[in-house]
mmCIF file of C-alpha atoms in Angstrom:
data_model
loop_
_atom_site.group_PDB
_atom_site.id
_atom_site.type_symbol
_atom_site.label_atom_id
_atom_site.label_comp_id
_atom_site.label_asym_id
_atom_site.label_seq_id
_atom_site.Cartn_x
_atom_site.Cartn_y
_atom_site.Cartn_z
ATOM 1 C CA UNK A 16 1.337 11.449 12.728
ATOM 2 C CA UNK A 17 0.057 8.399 13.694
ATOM 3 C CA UNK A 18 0.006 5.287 11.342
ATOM 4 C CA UNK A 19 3.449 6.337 9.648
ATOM 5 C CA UNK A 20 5.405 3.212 10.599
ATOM 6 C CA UNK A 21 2.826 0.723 8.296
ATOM 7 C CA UNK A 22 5.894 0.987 5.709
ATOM 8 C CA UNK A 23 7.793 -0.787 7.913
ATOM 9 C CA UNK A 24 5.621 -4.072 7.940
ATOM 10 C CA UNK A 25 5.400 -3.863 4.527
ATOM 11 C CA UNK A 26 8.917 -3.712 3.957
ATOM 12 C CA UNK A 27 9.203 -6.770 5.886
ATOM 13 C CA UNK A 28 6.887 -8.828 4.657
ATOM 14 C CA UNK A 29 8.233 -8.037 0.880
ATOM 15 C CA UNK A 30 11.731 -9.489 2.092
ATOM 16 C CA UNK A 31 10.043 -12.714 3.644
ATOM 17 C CA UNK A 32 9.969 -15.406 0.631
ATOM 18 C CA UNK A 33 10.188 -15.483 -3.297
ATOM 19 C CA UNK A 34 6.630 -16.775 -2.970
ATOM 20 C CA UNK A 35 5.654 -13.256 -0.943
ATOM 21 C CA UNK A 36 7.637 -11.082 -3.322
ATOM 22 C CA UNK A 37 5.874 -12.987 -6.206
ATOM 23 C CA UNK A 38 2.615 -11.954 -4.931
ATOM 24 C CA UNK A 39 3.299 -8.510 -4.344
ATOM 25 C CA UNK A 40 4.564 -8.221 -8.464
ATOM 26 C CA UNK A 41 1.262 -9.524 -9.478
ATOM 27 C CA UNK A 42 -0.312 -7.402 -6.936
ATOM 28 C CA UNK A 43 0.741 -4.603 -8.487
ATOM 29 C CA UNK A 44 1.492 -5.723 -12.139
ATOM 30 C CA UNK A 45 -2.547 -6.356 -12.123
ATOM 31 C CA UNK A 46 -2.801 -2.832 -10.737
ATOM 32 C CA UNK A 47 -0.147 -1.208 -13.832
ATOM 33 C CA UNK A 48 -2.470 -3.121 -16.242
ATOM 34 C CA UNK A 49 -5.768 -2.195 -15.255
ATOM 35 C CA UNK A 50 -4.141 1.655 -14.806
ATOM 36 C CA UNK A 51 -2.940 1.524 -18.336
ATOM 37 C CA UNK A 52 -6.388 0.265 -20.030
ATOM 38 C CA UNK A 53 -7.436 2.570 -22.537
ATOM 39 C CA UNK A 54 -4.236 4.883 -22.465
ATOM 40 C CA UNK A 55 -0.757 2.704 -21.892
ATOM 41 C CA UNK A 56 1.174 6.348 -21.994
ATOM 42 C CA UNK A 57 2.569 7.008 -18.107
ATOM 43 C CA UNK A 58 3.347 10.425 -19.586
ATOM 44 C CA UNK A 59 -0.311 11.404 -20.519
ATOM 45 C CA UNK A 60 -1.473 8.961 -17.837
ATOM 46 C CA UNK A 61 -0.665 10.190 -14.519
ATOM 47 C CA UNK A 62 -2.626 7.375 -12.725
ATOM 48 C CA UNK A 63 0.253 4.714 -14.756
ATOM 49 C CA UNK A 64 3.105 7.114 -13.543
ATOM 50 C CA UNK A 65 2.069 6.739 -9.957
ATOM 51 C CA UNK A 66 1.478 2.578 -10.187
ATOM 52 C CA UNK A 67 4.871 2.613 -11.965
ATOM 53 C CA UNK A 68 6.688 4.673 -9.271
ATOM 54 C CA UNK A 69 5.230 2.382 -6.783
ATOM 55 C CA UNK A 70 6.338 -0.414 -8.874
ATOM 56 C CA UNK A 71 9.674 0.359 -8.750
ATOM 57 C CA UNK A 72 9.795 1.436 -5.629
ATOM 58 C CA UNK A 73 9.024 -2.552 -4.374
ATOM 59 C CA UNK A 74 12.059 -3.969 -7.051
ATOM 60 C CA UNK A 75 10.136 -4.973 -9.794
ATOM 61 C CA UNK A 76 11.818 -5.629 -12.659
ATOM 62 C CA UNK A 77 11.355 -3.122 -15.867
ATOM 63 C CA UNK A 78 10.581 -6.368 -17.883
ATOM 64 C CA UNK A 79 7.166 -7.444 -15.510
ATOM 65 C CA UNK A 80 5.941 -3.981 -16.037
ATOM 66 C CA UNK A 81 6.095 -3.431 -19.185
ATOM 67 C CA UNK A 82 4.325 -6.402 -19.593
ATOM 68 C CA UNK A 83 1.742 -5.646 -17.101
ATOM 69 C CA UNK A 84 1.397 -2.255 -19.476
ATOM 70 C CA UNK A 85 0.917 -4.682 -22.466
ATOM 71 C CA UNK A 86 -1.551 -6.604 -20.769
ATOM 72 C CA UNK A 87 -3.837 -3.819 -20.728
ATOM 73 C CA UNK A 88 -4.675 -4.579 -24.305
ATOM 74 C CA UNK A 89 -4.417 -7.829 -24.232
ATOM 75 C CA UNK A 90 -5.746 -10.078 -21.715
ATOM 76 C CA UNK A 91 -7.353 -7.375 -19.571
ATOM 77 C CA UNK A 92 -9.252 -6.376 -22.816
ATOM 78 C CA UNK A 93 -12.704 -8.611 -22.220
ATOM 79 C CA UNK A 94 -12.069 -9.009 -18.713
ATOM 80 C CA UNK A 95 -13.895 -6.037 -16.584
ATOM 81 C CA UNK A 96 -11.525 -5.283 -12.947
ATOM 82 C CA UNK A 97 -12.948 -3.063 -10.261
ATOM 83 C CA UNK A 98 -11.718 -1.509 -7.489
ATOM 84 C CA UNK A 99 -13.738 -2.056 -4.699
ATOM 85 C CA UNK A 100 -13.386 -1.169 -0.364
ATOM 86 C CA UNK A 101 -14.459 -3.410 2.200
ATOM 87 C CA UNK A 102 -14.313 -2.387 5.430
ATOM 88 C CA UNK A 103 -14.422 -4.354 9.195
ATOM 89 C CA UNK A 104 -13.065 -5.322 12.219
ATOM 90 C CA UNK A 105 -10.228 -7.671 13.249
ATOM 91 C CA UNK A 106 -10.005 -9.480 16.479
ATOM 92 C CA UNK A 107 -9.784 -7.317 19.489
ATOM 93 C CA UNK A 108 -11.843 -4.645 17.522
ATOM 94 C CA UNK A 109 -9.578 -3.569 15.331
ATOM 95 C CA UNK A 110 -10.494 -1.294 12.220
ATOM 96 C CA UNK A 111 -9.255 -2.636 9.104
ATOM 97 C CA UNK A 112 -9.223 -1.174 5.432
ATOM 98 C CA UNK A 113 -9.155 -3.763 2.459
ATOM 99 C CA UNK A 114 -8.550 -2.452 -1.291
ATOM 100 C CA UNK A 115 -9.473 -5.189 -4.113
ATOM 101 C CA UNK A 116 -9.074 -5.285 -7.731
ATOM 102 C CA UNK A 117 -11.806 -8.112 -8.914
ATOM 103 C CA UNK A 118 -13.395 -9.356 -11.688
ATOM 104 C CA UNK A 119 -16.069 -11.354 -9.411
ATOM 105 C CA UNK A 120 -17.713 -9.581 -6.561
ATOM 106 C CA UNK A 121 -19.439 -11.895 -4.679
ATOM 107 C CA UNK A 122 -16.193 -13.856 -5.096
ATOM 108 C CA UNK A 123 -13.984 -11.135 -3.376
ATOM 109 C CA UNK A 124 -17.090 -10.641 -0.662
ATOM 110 C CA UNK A 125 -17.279 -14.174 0.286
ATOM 111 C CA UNK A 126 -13.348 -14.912 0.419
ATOM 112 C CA UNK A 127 -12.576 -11.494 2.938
ATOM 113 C CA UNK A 128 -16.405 -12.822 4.584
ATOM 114 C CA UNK A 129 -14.633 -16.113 5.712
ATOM 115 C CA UNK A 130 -11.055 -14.773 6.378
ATOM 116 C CA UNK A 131 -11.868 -12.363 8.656
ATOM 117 C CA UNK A 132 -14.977 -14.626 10.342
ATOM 118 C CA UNK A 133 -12.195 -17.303 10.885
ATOM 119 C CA UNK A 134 -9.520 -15.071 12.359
ATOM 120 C CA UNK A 135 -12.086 -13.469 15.225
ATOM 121 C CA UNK A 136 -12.864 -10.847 13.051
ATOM 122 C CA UNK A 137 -16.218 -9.573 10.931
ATOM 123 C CA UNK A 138 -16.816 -7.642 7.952
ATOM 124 C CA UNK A 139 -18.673 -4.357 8.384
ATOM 125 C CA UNK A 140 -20.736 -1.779 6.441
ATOM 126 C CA UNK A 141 -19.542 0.432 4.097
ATOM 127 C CA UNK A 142 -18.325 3.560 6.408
ATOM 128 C CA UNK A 143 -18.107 1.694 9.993
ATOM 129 C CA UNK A 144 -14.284 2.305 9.897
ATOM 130 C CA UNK A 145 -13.554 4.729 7.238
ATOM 131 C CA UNK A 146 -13.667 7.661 9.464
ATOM 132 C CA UNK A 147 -10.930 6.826 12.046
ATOM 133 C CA UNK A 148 -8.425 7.236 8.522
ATOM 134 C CA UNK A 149 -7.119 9.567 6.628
ATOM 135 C CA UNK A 150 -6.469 9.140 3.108
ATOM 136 C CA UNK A 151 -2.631 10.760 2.057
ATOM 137 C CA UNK A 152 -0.476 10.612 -0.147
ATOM 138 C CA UNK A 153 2.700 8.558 0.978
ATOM 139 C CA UNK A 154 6.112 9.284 0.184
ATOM 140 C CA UNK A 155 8.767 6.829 1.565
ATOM 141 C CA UNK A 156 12.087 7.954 0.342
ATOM 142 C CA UNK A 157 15.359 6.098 1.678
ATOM 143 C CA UNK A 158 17.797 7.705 4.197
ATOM 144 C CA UNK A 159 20.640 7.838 2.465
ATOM 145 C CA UNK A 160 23.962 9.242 3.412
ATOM 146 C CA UNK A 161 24.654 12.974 2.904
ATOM 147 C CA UNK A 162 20.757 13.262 2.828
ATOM 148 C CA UNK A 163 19.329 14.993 5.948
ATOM 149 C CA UNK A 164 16.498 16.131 7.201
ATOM 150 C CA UNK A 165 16.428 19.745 6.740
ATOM 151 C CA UNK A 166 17.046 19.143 3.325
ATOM 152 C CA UNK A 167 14.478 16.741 2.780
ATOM 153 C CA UNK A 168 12.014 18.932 4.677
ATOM 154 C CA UNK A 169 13.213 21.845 2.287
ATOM 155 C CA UNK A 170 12.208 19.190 -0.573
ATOM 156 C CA UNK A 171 8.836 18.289 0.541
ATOM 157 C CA UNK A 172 7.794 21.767 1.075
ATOM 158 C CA UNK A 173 8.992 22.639 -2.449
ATOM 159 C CA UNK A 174 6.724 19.481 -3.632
ATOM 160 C CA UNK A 175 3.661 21.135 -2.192
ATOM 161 C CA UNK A 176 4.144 17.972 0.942
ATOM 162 C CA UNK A 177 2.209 18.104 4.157
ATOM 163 C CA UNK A 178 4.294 16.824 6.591
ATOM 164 C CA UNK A 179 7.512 14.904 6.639
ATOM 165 C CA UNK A 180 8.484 12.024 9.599
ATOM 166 C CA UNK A 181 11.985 11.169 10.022
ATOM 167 C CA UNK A 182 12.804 7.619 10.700
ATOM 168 C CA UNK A 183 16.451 6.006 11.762
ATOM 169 C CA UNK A 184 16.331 5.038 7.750
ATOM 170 C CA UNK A 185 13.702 6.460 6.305
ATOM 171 C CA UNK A 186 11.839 9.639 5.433
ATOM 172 C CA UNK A 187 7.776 9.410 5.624
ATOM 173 C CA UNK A 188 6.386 12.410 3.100
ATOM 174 C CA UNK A 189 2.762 12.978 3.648
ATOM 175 C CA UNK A 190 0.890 14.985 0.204
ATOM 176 C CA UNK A 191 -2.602 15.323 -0.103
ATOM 177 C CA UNK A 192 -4.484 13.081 -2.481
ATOM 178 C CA UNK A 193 -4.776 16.026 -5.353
ATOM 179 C CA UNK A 194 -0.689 16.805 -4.287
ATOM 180 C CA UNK A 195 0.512 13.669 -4.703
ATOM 181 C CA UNK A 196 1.742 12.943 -8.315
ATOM 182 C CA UNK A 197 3.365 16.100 -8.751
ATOM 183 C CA UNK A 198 5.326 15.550 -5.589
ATOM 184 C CA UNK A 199 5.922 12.260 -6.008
ATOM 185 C CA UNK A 200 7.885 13.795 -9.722
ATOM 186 C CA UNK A 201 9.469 16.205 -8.159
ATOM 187 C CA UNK A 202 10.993 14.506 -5.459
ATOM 188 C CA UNK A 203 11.714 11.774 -8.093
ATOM 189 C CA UNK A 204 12.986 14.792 -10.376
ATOM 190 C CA UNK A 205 15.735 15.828 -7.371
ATOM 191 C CA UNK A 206 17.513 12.143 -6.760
ATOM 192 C CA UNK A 207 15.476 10.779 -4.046
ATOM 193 C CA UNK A 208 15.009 7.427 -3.857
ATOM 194 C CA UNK A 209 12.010 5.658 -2.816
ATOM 195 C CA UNK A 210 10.993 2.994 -0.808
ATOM 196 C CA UNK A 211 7.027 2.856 -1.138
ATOM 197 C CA UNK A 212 5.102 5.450 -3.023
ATOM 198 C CA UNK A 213 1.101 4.721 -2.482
ATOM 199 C CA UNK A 214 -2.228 7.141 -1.492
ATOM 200 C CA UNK A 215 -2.852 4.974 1.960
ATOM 201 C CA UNK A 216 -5.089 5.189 4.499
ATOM 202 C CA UNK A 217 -3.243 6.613 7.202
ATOM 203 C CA UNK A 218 -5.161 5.360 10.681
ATOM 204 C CA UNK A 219 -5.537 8.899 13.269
ATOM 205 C CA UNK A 220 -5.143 6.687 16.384
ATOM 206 C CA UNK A 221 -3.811 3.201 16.954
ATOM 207 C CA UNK A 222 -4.459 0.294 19.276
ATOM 208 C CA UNK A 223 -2.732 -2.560 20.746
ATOM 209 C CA UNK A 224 -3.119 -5.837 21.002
ATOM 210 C CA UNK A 225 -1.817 -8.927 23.314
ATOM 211 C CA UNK A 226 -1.545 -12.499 23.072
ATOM 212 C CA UNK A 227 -4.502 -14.437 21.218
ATOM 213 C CA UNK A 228 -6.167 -10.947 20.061
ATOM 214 C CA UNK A 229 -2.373 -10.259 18.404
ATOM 215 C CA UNK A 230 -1.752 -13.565 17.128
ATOM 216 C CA UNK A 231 -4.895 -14.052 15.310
ATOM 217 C CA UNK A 232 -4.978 -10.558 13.720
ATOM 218 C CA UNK A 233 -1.726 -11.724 12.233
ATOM 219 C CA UNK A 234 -2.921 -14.583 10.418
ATOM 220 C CA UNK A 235 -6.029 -12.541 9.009
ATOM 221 C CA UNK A 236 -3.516 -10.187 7.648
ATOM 222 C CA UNK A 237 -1.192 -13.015 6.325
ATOM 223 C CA UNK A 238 -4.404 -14.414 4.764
ATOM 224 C CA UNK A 239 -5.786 -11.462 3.123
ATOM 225 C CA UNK A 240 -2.320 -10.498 1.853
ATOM 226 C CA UNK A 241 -2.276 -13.876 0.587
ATOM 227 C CA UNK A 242 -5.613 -13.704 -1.618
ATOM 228 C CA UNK A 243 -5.022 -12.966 -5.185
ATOM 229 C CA UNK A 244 -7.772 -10.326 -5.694
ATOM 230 C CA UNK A 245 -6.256 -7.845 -2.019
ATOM 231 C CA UNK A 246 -4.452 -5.109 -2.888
ATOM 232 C CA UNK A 247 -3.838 -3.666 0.213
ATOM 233 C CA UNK A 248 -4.649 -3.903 3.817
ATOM 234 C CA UNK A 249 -4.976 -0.887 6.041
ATOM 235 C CA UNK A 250 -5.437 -0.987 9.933
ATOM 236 C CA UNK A 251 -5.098 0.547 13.541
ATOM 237 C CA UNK A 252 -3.494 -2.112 15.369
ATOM 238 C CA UNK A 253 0.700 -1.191 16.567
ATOM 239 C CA UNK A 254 2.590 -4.200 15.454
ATOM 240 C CA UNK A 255 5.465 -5.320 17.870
ATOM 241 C CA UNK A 256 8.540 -3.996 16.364
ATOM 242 C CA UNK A 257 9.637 -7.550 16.092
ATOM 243 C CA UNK A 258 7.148 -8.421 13.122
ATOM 244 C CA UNK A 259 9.288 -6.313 11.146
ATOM 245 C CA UNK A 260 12.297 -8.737 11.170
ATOM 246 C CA UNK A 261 10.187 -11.717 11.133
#
């Protein structure tokens, strides 16, 4: 399936700096928070359950998300997040997917407007991209030892799983959006552990790119990774293997 080694990148780029790592907890501690507005129980709140998994899936300590859970009634109460999609193209015409949480709109439009302008790339209608993804539920669950394949694959099919890709230290599990939580507990349920839990948007083809093309569509990622209100980025472009030890 194409688009399964994104993990990878992100795995990398979590492992980079304290400053990166610090992002990526307030990243998703603003994500727990806005999840647990108006129902701060990850047991009635399946939405929580799944940010939380995530959470813990990228280190964060229990302490930051329980905060981020009290934070829902606290600071978050007066201030009104959204998730909103923008969609575009990087340099070399590469599609990219960017998930915000904001509280200012044209604030979010204008910073992802000039990013992408400045890196050779241009933000694009609502739907010009959308439609070369597929949005999954994904399952990264460590490789670890006594665990093998066939048993994993006997897992994921018990979870109600799609599809399963087998990495040199990694299992990829592929749900369905409406699939997804339940597997995510089961497979949580029967000792696996997890690397990145997240509904993505899996790209169905990918491209490459060389030289200026490459090196510029890795500083608009670095940049929009770096803005406060990104959540994610999603794209089509094969990153050199090498990015993921950089």
């Amino acid at each position: 399936m194409s688009g399964h080694s994104k993990w990878h990148n992100i795995q990398a780029k979590k492992g980079k700096a304290d400053a990166a790592r610090g992002r990526l907890f307030t990243k998703i501690g603003r994500e727990i928070a806005v999840a647990a507005k108006g129902n701060p129980n990850p047991s009635t709140n399946s939405k929580l359950a799944d940010v939380i998994a995530k959470a813990k899936a990228a280190n964060m300590p229990n302490d930051n998300i329980e905060r981020s859970i009290k934070r829902a009634a606290g600071e978050l109460g007066d201030r009104d997040f959204k998730e909103l999609t923008y969609e575009g193209y990087g340099a070399g015409g590469a599609a990219v997917i960017i998930t915000t949480l904001t509280d200012n709109n044209n604030r979010t439009a204008g910073d992802i407007r000039a990013i992408m302008s400045k890196c050779g790339g241009s933000l694009g209608m609502t739907g010009c991209v959308s439609y070369m993804f597929d949005t999954k539920g994904l399952i990264v669950a460590e490789r670890t030892p006594g665990l093998t394949e066939d048993a994993v694959t006997e897992l994921a099919i018990e979870a109600g799983a799609d599809d399963v890709v087998t990495e040199e230290d990694a299992f990829e599990i592929y749900t369905s959006t409406e699939a997804f939580s339940e597997a995510r507990k089961y497979l949580e349920e029967k000792g696996l552990s997890f690397l990145q839990t997240e509904i993505a948007m899996i790209p169905q083809s990918k491209i490459s790119l060389e030289g200026e093309k490459l090196e510029s569509f890795k500083k608009m990622l670095d940049k929009l990774e770096e803005n406060d209100d990104v959540q994610d980025v999603y794209h089509n472009v094969e990153l050199p293997e090498e990015d993921d030890e950089d």
